[in-house]
Tab-separated table of C-alpha atoms in Angstrom:
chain	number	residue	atom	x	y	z
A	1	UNK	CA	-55.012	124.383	-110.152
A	2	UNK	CA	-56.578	124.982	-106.672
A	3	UNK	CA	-57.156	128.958	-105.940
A	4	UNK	CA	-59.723	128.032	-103.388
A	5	UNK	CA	-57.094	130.211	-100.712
A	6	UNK	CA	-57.945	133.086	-102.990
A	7	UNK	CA	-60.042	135.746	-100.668
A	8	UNK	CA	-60.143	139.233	-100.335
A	9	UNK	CA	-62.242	141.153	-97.232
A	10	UNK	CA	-64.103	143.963	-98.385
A	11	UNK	CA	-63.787	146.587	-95.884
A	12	UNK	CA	-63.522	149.602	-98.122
A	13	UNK	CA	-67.330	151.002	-97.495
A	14	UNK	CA	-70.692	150.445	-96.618
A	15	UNK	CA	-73.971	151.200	-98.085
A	16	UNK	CA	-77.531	151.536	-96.054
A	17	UNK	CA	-80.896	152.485	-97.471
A	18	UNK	CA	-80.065	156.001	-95.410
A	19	UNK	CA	-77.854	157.223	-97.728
A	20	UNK	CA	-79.228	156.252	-101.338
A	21	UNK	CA	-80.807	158.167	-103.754
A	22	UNK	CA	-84.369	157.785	-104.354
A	23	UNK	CA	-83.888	157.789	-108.209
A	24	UNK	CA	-81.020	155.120	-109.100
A	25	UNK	CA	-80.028	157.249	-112.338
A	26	UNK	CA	-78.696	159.638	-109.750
A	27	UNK	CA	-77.305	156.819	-107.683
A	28	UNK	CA	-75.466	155.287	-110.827
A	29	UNK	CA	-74.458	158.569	-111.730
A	30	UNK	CA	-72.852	159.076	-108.029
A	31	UNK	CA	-70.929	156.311	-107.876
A	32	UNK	CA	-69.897	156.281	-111.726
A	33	UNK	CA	-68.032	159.868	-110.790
A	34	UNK	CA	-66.796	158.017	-107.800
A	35	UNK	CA	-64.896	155.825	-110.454
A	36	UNK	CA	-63.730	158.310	-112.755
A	37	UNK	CA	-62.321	160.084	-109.772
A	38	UNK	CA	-60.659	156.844	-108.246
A	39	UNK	CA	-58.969	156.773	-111.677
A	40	UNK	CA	-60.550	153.396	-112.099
A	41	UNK	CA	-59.291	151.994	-115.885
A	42	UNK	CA	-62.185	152.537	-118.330
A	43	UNK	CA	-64.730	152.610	-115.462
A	44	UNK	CA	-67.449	152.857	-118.633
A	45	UNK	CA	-66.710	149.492	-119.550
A	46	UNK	CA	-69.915	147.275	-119.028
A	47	UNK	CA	-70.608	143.136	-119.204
A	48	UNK	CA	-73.320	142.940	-122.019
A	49	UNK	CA	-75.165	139.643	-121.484
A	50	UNK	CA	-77.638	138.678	-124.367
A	51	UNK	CA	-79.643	135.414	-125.085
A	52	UNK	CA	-80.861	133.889	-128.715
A	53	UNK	CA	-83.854	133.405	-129.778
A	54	UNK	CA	-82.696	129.494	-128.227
A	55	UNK	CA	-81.843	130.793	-124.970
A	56	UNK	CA	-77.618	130.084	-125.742
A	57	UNK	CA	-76.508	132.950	-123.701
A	58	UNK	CA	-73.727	135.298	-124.413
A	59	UNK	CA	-71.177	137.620	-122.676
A	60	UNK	CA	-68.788	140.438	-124.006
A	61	UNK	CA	-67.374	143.887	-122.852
A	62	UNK	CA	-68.648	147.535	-124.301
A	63	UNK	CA	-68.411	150.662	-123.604
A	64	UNK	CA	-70.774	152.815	-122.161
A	65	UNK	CA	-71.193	156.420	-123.887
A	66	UNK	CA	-74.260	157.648	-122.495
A	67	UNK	CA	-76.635	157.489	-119.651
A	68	UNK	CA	-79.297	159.586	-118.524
A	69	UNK	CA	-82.985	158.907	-117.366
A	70	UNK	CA	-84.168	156.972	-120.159
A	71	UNK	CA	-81.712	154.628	-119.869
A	72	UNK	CA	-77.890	153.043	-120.858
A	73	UNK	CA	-76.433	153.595	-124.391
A	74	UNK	CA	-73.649	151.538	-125.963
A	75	UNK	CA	-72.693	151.342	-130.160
A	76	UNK	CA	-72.287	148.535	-132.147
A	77	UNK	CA	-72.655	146.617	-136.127
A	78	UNK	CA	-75.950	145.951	-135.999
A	79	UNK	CA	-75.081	142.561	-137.869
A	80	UNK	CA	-73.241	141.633	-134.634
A	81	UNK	CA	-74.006	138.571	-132.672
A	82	UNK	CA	-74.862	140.892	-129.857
A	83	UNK	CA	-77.496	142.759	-132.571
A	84	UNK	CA	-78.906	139.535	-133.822
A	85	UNK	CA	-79.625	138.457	-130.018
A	86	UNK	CA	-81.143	141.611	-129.453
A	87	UNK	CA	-83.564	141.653	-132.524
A	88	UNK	CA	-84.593	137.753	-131.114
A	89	UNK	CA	-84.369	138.610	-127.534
A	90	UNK	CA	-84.495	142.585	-126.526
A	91	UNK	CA	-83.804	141.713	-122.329
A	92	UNK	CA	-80.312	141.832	-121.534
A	93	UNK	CA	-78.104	142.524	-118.542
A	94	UNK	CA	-75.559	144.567	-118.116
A	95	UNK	CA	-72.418	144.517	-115.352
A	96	UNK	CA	-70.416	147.346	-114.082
A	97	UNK	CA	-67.288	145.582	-112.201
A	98	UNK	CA	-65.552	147.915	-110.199
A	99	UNK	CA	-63.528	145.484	-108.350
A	100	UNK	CA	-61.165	148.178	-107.277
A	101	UNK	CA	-64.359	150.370	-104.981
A	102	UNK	CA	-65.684	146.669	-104.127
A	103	UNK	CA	-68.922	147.518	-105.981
A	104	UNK	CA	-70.556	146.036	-108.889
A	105	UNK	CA	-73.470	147.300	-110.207
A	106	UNK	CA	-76.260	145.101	-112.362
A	107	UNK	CA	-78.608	146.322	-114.569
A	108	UNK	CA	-81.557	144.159	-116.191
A	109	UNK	CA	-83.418	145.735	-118.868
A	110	UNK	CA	-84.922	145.667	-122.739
A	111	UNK	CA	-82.264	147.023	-125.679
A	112	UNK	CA	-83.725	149.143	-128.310
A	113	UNK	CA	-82.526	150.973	-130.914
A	114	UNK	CA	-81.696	154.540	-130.813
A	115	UNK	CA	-82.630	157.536	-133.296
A	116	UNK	CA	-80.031	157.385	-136.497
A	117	UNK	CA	-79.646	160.951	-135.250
A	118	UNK	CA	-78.446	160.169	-131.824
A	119	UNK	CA	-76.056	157.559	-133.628
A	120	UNK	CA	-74.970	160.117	-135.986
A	121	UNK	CA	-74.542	162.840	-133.502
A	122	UNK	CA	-72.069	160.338	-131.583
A	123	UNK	CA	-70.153	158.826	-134.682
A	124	UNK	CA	-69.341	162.190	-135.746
A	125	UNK	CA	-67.913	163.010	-132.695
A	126	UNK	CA	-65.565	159.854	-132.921
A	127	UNK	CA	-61.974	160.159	-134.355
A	128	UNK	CA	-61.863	159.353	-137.844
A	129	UNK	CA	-60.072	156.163	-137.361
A	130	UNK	CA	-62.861	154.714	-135.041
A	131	UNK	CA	-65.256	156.102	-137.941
A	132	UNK	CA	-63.084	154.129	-140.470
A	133	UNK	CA	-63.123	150.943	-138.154
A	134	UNK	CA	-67.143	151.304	-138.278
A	135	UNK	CA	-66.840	150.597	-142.064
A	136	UNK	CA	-63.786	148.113	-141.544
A	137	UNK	CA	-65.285	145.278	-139.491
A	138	UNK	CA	-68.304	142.815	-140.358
A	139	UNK	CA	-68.139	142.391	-136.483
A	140	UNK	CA	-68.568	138.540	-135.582
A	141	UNK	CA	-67.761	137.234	-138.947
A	142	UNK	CA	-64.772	134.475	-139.707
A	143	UNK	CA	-61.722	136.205	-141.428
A	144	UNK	CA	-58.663	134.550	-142.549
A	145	UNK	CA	-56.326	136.578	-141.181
A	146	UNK	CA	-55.632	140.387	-139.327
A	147	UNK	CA	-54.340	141.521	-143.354
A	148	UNK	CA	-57.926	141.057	-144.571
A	149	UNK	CA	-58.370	143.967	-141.884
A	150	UNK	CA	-55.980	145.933	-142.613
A	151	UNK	CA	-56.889	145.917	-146.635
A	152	UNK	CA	-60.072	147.003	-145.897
A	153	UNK	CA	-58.615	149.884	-143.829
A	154	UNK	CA	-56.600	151.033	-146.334
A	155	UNK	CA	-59.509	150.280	-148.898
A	156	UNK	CA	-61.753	152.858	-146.861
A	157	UNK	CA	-59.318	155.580	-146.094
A	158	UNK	CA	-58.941	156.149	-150.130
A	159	UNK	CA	-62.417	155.645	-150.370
A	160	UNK	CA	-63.062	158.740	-148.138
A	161	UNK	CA	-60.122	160.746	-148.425
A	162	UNK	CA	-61.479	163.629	-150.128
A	163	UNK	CA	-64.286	164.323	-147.583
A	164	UNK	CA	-66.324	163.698	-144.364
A	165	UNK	CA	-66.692	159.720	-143.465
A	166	UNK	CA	-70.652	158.759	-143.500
A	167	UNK	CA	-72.409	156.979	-140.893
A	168	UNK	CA	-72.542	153.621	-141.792
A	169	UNK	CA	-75.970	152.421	-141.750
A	170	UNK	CA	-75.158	148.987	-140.663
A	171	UNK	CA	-74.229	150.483	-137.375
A	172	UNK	CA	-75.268	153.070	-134.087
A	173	UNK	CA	-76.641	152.758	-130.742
A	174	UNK	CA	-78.972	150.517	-128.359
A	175	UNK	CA	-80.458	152.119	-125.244
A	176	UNK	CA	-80.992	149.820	-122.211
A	177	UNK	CA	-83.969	150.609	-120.492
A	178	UNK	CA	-83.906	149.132	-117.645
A	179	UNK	CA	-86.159	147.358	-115.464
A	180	UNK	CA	-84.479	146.420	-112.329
A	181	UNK	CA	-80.814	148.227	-111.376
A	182	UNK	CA	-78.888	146.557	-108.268
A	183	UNK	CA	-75.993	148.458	-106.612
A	184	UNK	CA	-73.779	146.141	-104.401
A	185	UNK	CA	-71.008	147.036	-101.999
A	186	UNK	CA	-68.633	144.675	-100.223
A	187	UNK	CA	-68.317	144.389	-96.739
A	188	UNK	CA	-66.768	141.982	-94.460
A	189	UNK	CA	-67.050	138.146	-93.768
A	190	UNK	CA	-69.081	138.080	-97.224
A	191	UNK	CA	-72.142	140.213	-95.596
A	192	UNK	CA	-72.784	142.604	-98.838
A	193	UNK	CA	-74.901	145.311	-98.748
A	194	UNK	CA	-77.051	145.175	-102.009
A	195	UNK	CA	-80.103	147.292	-102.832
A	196	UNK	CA	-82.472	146.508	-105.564
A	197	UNK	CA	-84.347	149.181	-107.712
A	198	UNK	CA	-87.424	147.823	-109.349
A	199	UNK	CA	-89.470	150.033	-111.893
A	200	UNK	CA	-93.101	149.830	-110.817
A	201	UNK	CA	-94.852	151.550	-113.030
A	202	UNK	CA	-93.782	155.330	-113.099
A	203	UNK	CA	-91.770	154.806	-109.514
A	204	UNK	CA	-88.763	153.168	-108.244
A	205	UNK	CA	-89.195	150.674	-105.589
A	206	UNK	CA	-86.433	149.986	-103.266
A	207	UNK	CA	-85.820	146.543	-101.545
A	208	UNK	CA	-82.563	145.532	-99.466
A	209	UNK	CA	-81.282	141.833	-100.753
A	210	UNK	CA	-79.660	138.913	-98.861
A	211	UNK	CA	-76.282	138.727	-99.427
């Protein structure tokens, strides 16, 4: 199938070194309301790319639930694929595709676990049936069939149906903390804008890339 005719021009916006933010937390944050309002579908959902311990990469969606100055926080089973990568190989990347505003922004960093009480203080904030699903899945692991899933389910909702559903402690949070964030905007005849924080000690240095 040739799709080579495929090709969009980018003409929505620009971005020049003028108008960004000298902290890119506050730049992220900027734009990321720019999504929400655009009504952009699930504008938290990020590209997590992870490597083993033998360099096999790996790429999957998740869902961003919290960002601030210290970095990029997503949840997981920490006997996941993405977990056991991490515990071999903390740098990762992560992708923000908003295809829709003709941005993307990249974001190259080290994962680290989080508190157990910043986990906890999310799951319990979760609707019970997410918190059920933590204790459902052994995320990455071969199952026969979507019944073995739904036994569990109705294993663990008996299990806890007299009271509060614990924190399971096979699961919570990784913070990015990144190293390098890039913010890209489209423009026309393929001449991108993209801007390149770099973490230099305690400062942010800014450099304008090549499309």
């Amino acid at each position: 199938m040739d799709i080579s005719n495929l090709r969009e021009e980018y003409t929505q916006a620009g971005l020049s070194r003028a108008n960004l933010l000298s902290n890119p937390f506050e730049q992220f944050e900027l734009w990321f309301r720019q999504a929400q309002q655009a009504q952009l579908a699930e504008p938290n959902a990020m590209s997590l790319a992870t490597a083993s311990a033998q360099s096999a990469p790996t790429l999957r969606t998740v869902l961003l639930k919290c960002f601030d100055d210290n970095g990029f926080v997503f949840f997981t089973n920490y006997s996941s694929n993405k977990a056991r990568d991490i515990s071999d190989n903390p740098q990762v990347a992560l992708m923000f595709p908003w295809v829709a505003l003709e941005r993307q922004v990249v974001i190259q960093g080290r994962a680290e676990k989080i508190s157990t009480a910043e986990s906890l203080r999310y799951f319990t904030s979760r609707p019970a049936d997410s918190q059920l699903g933590a204790w459902v899945s052994n995320q990455s692991s071969v199952i026969t069939g979507r019944k073995v899933l739904e036994m569990k389910l109705a294993q663990m909702k008996q299990k806890f149906r007299d009271g509060k559903i614990p924190m399971p402690d096979f699961w919570g949070g990784y913070r990015v903390v990144p190293e390098k964030i890039e913010f890209w905007q489209g423009r026309p005849s393929r001449l991108h804008d993209r801007f390149l924080y770099s973490r230099q000690d305690s400062q942010w240095h800014i450099d304008r890339l090549a499309p």
